[in-house]
Structures are given as C-alpha cells and as structure tokens.
Coordinates of C-alpha atoms in Angstrom, one line a residue:
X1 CA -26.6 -70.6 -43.9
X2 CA -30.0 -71.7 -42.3
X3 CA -32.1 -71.9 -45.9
X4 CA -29.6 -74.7 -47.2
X5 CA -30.2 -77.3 -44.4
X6 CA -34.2 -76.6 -44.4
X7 CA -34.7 -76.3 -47.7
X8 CA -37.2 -78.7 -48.7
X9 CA -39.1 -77.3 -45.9
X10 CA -39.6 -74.0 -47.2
X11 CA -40.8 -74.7 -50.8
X12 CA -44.4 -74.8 -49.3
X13 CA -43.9 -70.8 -48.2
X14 CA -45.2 -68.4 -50.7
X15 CA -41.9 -66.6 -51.9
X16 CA -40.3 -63.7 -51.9
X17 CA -39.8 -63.5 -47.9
X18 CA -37.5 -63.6 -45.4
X19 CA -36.1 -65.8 -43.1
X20 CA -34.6 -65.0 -40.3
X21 CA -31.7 -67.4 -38.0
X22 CA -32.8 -66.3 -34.8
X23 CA -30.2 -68.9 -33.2
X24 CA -27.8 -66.8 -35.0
X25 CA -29.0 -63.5 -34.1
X26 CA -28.5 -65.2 -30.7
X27 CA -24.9 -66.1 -30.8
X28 CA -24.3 -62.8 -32.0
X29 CA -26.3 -61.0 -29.2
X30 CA -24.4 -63.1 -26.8
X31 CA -20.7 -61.8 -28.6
X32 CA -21.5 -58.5 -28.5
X33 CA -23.0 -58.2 -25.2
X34 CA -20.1 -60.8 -23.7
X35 CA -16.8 -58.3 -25.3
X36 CA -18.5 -55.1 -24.9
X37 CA -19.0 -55.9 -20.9
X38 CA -15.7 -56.3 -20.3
X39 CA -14.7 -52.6 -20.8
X40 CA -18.2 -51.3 -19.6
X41 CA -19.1 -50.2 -23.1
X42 CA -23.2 -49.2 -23.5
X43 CA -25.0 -50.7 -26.6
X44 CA -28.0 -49.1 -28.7
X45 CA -29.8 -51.0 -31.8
X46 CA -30.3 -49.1 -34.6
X47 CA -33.4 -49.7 -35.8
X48 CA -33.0 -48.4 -39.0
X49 CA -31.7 -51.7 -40.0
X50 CA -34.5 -53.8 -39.3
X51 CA -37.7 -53.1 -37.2
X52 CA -39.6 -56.9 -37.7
X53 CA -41.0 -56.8 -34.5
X54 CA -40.0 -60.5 -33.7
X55 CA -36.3 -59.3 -33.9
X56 CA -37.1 -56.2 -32.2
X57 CA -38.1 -58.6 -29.5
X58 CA -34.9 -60.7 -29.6
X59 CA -32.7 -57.6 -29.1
X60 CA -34.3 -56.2 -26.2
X61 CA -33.9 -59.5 -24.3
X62 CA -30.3 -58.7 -24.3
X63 CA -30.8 -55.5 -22.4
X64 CA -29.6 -53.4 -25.7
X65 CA -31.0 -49.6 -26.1
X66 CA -32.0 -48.2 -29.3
X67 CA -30.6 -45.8 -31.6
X68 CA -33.2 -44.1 -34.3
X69 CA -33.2 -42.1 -36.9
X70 CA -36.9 -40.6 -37.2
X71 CA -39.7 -39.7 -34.6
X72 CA -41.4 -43.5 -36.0
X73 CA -38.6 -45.1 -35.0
X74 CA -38.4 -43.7 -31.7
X75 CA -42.2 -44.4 -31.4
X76 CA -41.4 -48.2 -32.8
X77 CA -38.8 -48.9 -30.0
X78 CA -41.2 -47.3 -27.2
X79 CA -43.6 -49.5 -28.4
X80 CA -41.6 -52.6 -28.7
X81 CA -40.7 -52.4 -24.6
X82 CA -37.1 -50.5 -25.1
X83 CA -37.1 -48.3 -21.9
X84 CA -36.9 -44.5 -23.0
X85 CA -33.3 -44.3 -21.2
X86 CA -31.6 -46.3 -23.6
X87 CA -33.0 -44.4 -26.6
X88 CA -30.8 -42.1 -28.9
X89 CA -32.4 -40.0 -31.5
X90 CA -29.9 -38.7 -34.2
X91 CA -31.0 -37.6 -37.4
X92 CA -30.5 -34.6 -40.1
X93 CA -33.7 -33.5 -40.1
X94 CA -36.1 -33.8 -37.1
X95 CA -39.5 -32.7 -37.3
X96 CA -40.7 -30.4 -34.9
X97 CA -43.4 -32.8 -34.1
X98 CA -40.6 -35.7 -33.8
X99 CA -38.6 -33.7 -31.4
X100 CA -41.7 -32.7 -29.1
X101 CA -42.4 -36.5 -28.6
X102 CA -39.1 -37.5 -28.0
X103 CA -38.8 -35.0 -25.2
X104 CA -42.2 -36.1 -24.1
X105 CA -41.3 -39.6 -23.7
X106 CA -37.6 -38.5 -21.6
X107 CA -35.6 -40.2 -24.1
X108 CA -31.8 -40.6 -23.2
X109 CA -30.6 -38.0 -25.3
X110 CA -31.6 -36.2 -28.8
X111 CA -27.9 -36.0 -30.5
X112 CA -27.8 -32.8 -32.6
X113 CA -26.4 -32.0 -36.3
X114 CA -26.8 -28.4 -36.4
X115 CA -27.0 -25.2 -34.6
X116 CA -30.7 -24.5 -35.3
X117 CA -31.6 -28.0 -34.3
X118 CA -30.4 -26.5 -30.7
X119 CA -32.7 -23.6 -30.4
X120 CA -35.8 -25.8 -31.9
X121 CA -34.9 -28.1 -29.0
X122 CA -34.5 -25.7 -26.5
X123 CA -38.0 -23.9 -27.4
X124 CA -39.7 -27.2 -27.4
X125 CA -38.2 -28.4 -24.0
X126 CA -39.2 -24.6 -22.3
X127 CA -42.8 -25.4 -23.8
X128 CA -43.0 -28.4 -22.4
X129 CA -41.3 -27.6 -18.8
X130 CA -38.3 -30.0 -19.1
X131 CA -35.0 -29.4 -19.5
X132 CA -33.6 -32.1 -22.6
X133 CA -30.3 -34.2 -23.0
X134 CA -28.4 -34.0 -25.6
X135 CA -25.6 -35.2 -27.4
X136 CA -23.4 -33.1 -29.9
X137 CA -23.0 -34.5 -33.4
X138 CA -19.9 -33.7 -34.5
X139 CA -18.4 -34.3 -38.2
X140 CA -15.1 -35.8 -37.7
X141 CA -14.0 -35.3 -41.1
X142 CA -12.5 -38.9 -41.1
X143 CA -12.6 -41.4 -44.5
X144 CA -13.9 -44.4 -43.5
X145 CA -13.0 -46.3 -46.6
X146 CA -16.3 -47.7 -47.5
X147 CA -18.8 -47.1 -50.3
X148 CA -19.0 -43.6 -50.7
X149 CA -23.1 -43.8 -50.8
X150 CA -23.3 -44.6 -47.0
X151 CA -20.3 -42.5 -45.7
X152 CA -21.6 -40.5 -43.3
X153 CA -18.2 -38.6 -41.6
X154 CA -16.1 -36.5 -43.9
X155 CA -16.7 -33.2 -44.0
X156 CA -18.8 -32.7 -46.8
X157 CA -21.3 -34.9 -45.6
X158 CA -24.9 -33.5 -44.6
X159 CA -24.5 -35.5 -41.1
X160 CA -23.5 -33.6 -38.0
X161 CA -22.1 -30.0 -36.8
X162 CA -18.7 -29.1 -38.3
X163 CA -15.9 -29.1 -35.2
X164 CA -14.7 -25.4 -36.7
X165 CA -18.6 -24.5 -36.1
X166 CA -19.1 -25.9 -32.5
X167 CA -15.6 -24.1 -31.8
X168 CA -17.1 -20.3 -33.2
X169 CA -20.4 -21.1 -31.3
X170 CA -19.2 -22.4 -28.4
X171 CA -20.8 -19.5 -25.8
X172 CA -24.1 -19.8 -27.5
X173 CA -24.4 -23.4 -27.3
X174 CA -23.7 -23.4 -23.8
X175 CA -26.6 -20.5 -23.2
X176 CA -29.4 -22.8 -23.7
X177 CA -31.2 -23.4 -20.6
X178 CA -33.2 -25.9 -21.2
X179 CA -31.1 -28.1 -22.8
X180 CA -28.1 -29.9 -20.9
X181 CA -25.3 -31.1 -23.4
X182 CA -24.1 -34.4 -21.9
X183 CA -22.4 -36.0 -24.6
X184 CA -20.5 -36.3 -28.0
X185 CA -21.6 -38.2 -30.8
X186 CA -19.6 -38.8 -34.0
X187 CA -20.6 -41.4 -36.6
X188 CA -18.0 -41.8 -39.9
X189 CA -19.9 -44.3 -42.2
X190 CA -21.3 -48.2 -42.5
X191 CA -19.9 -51.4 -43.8
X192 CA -16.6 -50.7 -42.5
X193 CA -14.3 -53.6 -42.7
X194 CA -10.9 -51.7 -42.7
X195 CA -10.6 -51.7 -38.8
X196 CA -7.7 -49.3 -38.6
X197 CA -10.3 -47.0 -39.5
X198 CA -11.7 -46.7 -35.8
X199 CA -7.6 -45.8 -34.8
X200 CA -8.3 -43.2 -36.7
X201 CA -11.9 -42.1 -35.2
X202 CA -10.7 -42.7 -31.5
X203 CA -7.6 -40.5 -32.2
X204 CA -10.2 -38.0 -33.5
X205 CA -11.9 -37.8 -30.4
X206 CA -9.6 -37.5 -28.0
X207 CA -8.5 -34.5 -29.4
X208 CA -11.8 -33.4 -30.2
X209 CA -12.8 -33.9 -26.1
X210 CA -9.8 -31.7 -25.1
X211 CA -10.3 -29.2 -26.8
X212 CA -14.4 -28.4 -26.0
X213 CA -13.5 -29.9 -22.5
X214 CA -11.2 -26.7 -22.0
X215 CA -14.0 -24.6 -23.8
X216 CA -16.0 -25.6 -20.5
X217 CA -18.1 -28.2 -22.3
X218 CA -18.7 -31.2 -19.8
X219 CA -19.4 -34.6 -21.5
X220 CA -20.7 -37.8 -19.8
X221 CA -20.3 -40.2 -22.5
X222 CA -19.1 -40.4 -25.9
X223 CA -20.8 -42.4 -28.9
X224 CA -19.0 -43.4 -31.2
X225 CA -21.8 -44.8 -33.5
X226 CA -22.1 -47.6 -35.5
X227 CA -20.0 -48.9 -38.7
X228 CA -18.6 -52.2 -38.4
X229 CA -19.4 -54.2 -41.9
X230 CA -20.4 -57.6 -42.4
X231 CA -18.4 -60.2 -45.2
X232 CA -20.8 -60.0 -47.7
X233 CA -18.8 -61.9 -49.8
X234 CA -19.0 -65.3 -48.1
X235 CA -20.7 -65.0 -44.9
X236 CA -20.4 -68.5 -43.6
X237 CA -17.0 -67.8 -42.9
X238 CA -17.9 -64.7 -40.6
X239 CA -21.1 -65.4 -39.2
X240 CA -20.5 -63.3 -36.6
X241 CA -18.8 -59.9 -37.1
X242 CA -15.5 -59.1 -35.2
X243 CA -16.5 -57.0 -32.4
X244 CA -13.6 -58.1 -30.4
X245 CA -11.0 -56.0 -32.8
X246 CA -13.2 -53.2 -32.3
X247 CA -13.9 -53.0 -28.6
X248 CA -10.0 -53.5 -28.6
X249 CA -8.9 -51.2 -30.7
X250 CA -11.1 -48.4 -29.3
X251 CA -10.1 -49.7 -25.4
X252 CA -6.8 -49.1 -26.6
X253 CA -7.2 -46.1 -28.7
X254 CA -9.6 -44.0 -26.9
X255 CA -9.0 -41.9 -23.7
X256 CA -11.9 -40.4 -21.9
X257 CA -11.4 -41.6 -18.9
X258 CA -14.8 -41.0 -16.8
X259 CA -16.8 -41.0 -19.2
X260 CA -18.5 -43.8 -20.9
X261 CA -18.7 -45.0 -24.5
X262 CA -21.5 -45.7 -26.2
X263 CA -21.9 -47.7 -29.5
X264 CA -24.7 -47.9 -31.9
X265 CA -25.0 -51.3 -34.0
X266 CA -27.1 -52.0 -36.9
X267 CA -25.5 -53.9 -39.8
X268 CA -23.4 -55.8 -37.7
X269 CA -26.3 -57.4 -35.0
X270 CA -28.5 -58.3 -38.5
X271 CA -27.3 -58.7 -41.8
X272 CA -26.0 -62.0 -41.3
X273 CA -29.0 -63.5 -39.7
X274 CA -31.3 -63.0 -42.7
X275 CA -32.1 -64.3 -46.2
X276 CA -34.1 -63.5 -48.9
X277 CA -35.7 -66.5 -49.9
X278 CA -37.3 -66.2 -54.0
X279 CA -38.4 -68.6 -56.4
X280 CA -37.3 -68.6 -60.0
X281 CA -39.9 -67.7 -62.5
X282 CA -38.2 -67.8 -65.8
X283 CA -35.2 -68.7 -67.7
X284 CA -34.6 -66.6 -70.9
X285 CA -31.8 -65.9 -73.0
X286 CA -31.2 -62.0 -74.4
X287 CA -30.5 -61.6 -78.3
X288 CA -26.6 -61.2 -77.1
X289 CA -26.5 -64.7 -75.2
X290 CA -26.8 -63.1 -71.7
X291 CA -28.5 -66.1 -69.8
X292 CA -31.0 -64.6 -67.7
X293 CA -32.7 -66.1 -64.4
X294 CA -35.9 -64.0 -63.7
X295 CA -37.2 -64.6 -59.9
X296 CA -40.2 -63.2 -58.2
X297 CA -38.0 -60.9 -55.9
X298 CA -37.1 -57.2 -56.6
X299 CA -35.1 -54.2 -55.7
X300 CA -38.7 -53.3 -54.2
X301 CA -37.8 -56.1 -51.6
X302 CA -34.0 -55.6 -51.7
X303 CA -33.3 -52.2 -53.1
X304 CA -29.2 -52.3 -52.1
X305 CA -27.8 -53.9 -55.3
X306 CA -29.4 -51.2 -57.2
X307 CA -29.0 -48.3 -55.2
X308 CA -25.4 -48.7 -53.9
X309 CA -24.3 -51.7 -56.4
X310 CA -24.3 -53.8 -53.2
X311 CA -22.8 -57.5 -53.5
X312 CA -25.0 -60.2 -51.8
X313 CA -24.3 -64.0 -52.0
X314 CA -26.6 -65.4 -54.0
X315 CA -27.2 -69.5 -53.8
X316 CA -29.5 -71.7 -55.5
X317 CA -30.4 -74.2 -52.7
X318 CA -32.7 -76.3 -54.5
X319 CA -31.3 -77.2 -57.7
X320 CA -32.8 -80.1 -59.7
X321 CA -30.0 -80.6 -63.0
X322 CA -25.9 -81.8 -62.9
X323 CA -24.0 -79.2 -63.8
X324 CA -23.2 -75.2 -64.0
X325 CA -23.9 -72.1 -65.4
X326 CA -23.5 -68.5 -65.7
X327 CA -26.3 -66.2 -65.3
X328 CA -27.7 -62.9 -64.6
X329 CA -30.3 -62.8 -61.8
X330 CA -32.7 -59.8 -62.4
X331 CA -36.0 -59.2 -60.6
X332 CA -39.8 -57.9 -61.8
X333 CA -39.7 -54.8 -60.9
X334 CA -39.9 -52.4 -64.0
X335 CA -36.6 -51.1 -64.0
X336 CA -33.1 -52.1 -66.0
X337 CA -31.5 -51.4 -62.8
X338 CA -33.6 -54.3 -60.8
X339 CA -30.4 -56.7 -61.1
X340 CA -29.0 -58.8 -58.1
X341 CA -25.8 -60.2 -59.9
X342 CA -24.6 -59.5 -63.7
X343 CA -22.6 -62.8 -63.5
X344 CA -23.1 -65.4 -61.0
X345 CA -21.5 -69.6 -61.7
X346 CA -24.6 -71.6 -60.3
X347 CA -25.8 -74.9 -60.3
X348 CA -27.8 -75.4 -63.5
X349 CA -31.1 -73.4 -62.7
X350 CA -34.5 -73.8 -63.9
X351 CA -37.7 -72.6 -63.7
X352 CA -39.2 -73.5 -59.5
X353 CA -35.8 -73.7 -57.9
X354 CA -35.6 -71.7 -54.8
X355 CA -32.7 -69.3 -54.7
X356 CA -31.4 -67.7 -51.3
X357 CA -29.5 -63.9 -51.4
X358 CA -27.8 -64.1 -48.4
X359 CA -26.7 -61.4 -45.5
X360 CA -30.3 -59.7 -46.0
X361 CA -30.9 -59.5 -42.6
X362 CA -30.1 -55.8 -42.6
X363 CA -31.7 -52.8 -44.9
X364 CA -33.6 -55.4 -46.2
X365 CA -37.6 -55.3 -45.5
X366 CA -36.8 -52.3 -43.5
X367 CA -35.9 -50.6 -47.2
X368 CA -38.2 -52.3 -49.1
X369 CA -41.4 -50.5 -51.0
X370 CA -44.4 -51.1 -53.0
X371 CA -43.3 -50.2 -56.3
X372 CA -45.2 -51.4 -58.6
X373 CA -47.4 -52.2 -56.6
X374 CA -45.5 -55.5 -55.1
X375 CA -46.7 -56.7 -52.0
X376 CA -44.5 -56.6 -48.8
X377 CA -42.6 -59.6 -48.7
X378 CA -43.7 -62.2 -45.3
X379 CA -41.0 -63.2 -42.7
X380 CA -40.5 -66.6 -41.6
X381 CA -38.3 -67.2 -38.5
X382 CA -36.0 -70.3 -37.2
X383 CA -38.0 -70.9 -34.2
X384 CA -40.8 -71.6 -35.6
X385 CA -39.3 -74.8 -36.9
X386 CA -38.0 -75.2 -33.0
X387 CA -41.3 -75.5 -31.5

C-alpha cells in the first residue's frame, strides 16, 4: 500500500488522517469503466461511501453518475459537477423537503421503497408541474451472505417494497399521473465476496420483470445496485476488486433484453484506495497481561470495527525495534468498544511509530463523528507528492 513506500514522508502530517492513492483509485476507475463498456452497462457512485470532494472530483472524470442516499447527498453530487441525469436517489425515508429538490433539479430517477413514498412523490411532482421518474425498489428476498448489519435484501429488511405488495397494488401504482415508473431497482447487501450470490439476484429479476411486465408495467432499465466487497483481509493482493466476474456473471445471468442495466458502486471504487494513517501514543500493559497499543485514532474516525466488528489490516509502517509482538490496538475515544484489533503479531511497537489501517477508503471519514469532541481527521492525497 501507498503509506509503506512514503512513509518517512508523512511523519511530518499531524495524525489521524487519511491518505488517499489516487493512482489507485485511477486504475480502478479505468477497470470498471473498461469491463462495464463492453456490455453497455451504466455506472452510478454512491456517495455514501465517501464524499471528500477531491475524490468526488476523480470519479466524475470518468463520466460515472451518482447514486445517493439523502437530499445532502444529492445536493453534494449537484454541486460537485455530476449532471442531474445520472443521479439516483434511493433511500428509506425521504424527506418531503428532499424529494421536492430532487424533482426540482430533474434528477434521473427517485427509486421508491414504499407505497406512500409514491403518492408523496406524485403530490410533490403535481405541485411543482413536472411529471417525475422513478424507479421501483423491490425486496428480492435474496441472502447475500455477508454481515448481517449491512444486508439490505431479504425480506425482513426495512429497504424496499415487498414483490407480494407491488403485485396487490399494481392498478394503483400505475394511476399516478405524475409520476412515470421507468425502472426496477433491487439492492441485496454490501461486502459481498461470494459471487454466486449475483446468479442468484439476476435469476431474481428476470422473473421478477415477467411477471410486472405482463401486469402492464413498462421498465427502461434495471439497477441492480451495488454489493461487491473488497479483501479486507490482505488487500495488496486484490487492489482492485473483480468486476470482471460480476459484469460476467450478470451478462450471462440476466435477461432483459432492451433494457439497460444499471449498477451502483461504492465500496468497491474506494475502500482500497485509502488509509488511515495514526500515530501511537502509548504502550501499556492491562493487570491480565493484555499488551495494549493506544493511538490517537478512534471509532469517531473509523467507527466499522465497532459497529459491525469489521476486520481492517492494520500495519505498523515505521517501526524502530527488531522483533514481534502481540497487541491490542484500541483508540481514545471513551468507549470499551473503541478497539481496531484484539490481537494483532506486529513489529515491536513503541510510543511515535506511525501505524496504517488499511482499505479505509470507504465508510471511513464519510462515517466519522465528533464524539468526544475529536476533531475531523485531515486528508492527504497521492498527488500531491506527484506535483
């Protein structure tokens, strides 16, 4: 990763913060654009993962749209230059204030998770005098065999409109007149690695298609969301995820002929292109002989490992004594859950070494808060040592 091979150069940065490998974020920009052109397949950020405006910046070079989850995202990609026909807006629970901009700014289409969500849409469109795409959200009741905190497709999830309940509703969802249903959207979870799992989503869809085609529903495109998952676990070995299995599998697996497919990448475009760069504070033993490393980062600037127990390669890239040793890497925050690892092998690790937690790049600073009154950690990016 980028922080080993400039290391000296970034013990002068006051720590926690980020760095970002734009080079990387460029080879992976230039994959996923490359594969996905080769079957026609549209692309959408989502912003959710990570808004720094400097990456924000990088991604719209490559011609992506944006997918957002809140009215402030959807003003965040106006403002960063995405053109309002590339933007999707999903979301549980839109504001009416959210929805009246997004129709104000002729987004590409609002997808929907419930039937109410419909009429506020329609309402708001008739007030304003425009007539509003959308895209259905449909549950696809599918187990996407990934941490159950960020599944967002079986059918007890909060996300989208049950099939059984589009089916029931069908002539009322049609009546709108100031809405125009062009699409499907179906989204089953996040840091999917088991591939076979999109098999299982494209299946899903086709049968889902027939059916509300022959209820006299008329879909444009399908979007079949986000998912695929990074390797956490040692991410030089997978800089760059496998969008090539996935664009294959679903080329393969999906058939909606005339209509085109939509994806909505997150995790995948960013996680691997960022570290979190903190600097170890104290070295203390607990009264049980648990070696603890104390560093000036937090779950305020990298909440996963204590919200979903999330794994992140952690390295110490500026270690100063022969040897290795086990520790626990905890944070400041005041909180017993504000652990990175329980029980990590490093390089003997003192007080002043700079440690990297790698694969940060995504629900990183977009996540992070000002509990306890922590700053916001800084950002430093690759080419700025380019220039």
């Amino acid at each position: 990763m980028l922080s080993r091979q400039i290391a000296d150069r970034l013990r002068s940065y006051e720590t926690p913060f980020y760095l970002y490998d734009i080079n990387l974020l460029r080879q992976t920009l230039e994959s996923v654009t490359a594969l996905s052109s080769k079957y026609g397949f549209k692309l959408h950020y989502a912003i959710k993962a990570n808004y720094d405006p400097h990456i924000l910046s990088v991604i719209r070079e490559y011609g992506l749209g944006a997918d957002c989850a809140s009215g402030n995202e959807v003003r965040c990609a106006i403002e960063a230059g995405f053109s309002p026909d590339g933007i999707v807006y999903a979301g549980v629970g839109k504001k009416d204030s959210e929805i009246r901009y997004a129709i104000s700014q002729g987004i590409f289409s609002i997808n929907c998770e419930s039937l109410q969500e419909l009429e506020v849409i329609d309402r708001t469109a008739r007030e304003l005098g425009k007539v509003q795409d959308i895209a259905l959200r449909i549950n696809p009741d599918i187990d996407p065999k990934t941490n159950s905190c960020i599944d967002t497709g079986q059918a007890d999830s909060k996300f989208g409109i049950s099939y059984e309940e589009v089916m029931a509703n069908a002539a009322l969802i049609k009546s709108y007149d100031n809405i125009r249903i062009r699409g499907m959207h179906l989204h089953i979870g996040s840091q999917i690695r088991e591939l076979h799992v999109f098999e299982y989503l494209c299946d899903k869809v086709n049968a889902i298609v027939d059916c509300l085609s022959g209820l006299g529903f008329n879909f444009d495109f399908v979007d079949l969301g986000g998912g695929l998952g990074v390797n956490y676990d040692i991410p030089e070995n997978e800089p760059v995820p496998n969008f090539a299995s996935v664009f294959t599998i679903v080329n393969q697996y999906l058939n909606v002929s005339g209509r085109e497919v939509h994806f909505e990448f997150g995790r995948s475009l960013v996680a691997q292109c960022g570290e979190l760069i903190t600097r170890v504070l104290f070295r203390k033993d607990t009264a049980t002989g648990r070696k603890l490393v104390v560093v000036d980062a937090s779950m305020t600037e990298l909440i996963r490992p204590a919200l979903y127990g999330a794994y992140h390669s952690i390295e110490n890239i500026t270690p100063r004594e022969e040897g290795k040793d086990r520790y626990t890497i905890v944070g400041t925050a005041c909180e017993s859950t504000d652990v990175f690892n329980q029980s990590l092998t490093l390089p003997v690790t003192s007080r002043g070494d700079l440690l990297s937690i790698k694969s940060a790049g995504a629900y990183g600073m977009s996540m992070a808060s000002r509990y306890n009154l922590h700053d916001l950690p800084g950002a430093v990016y690759s080419d700025e040592f380019d220039r």
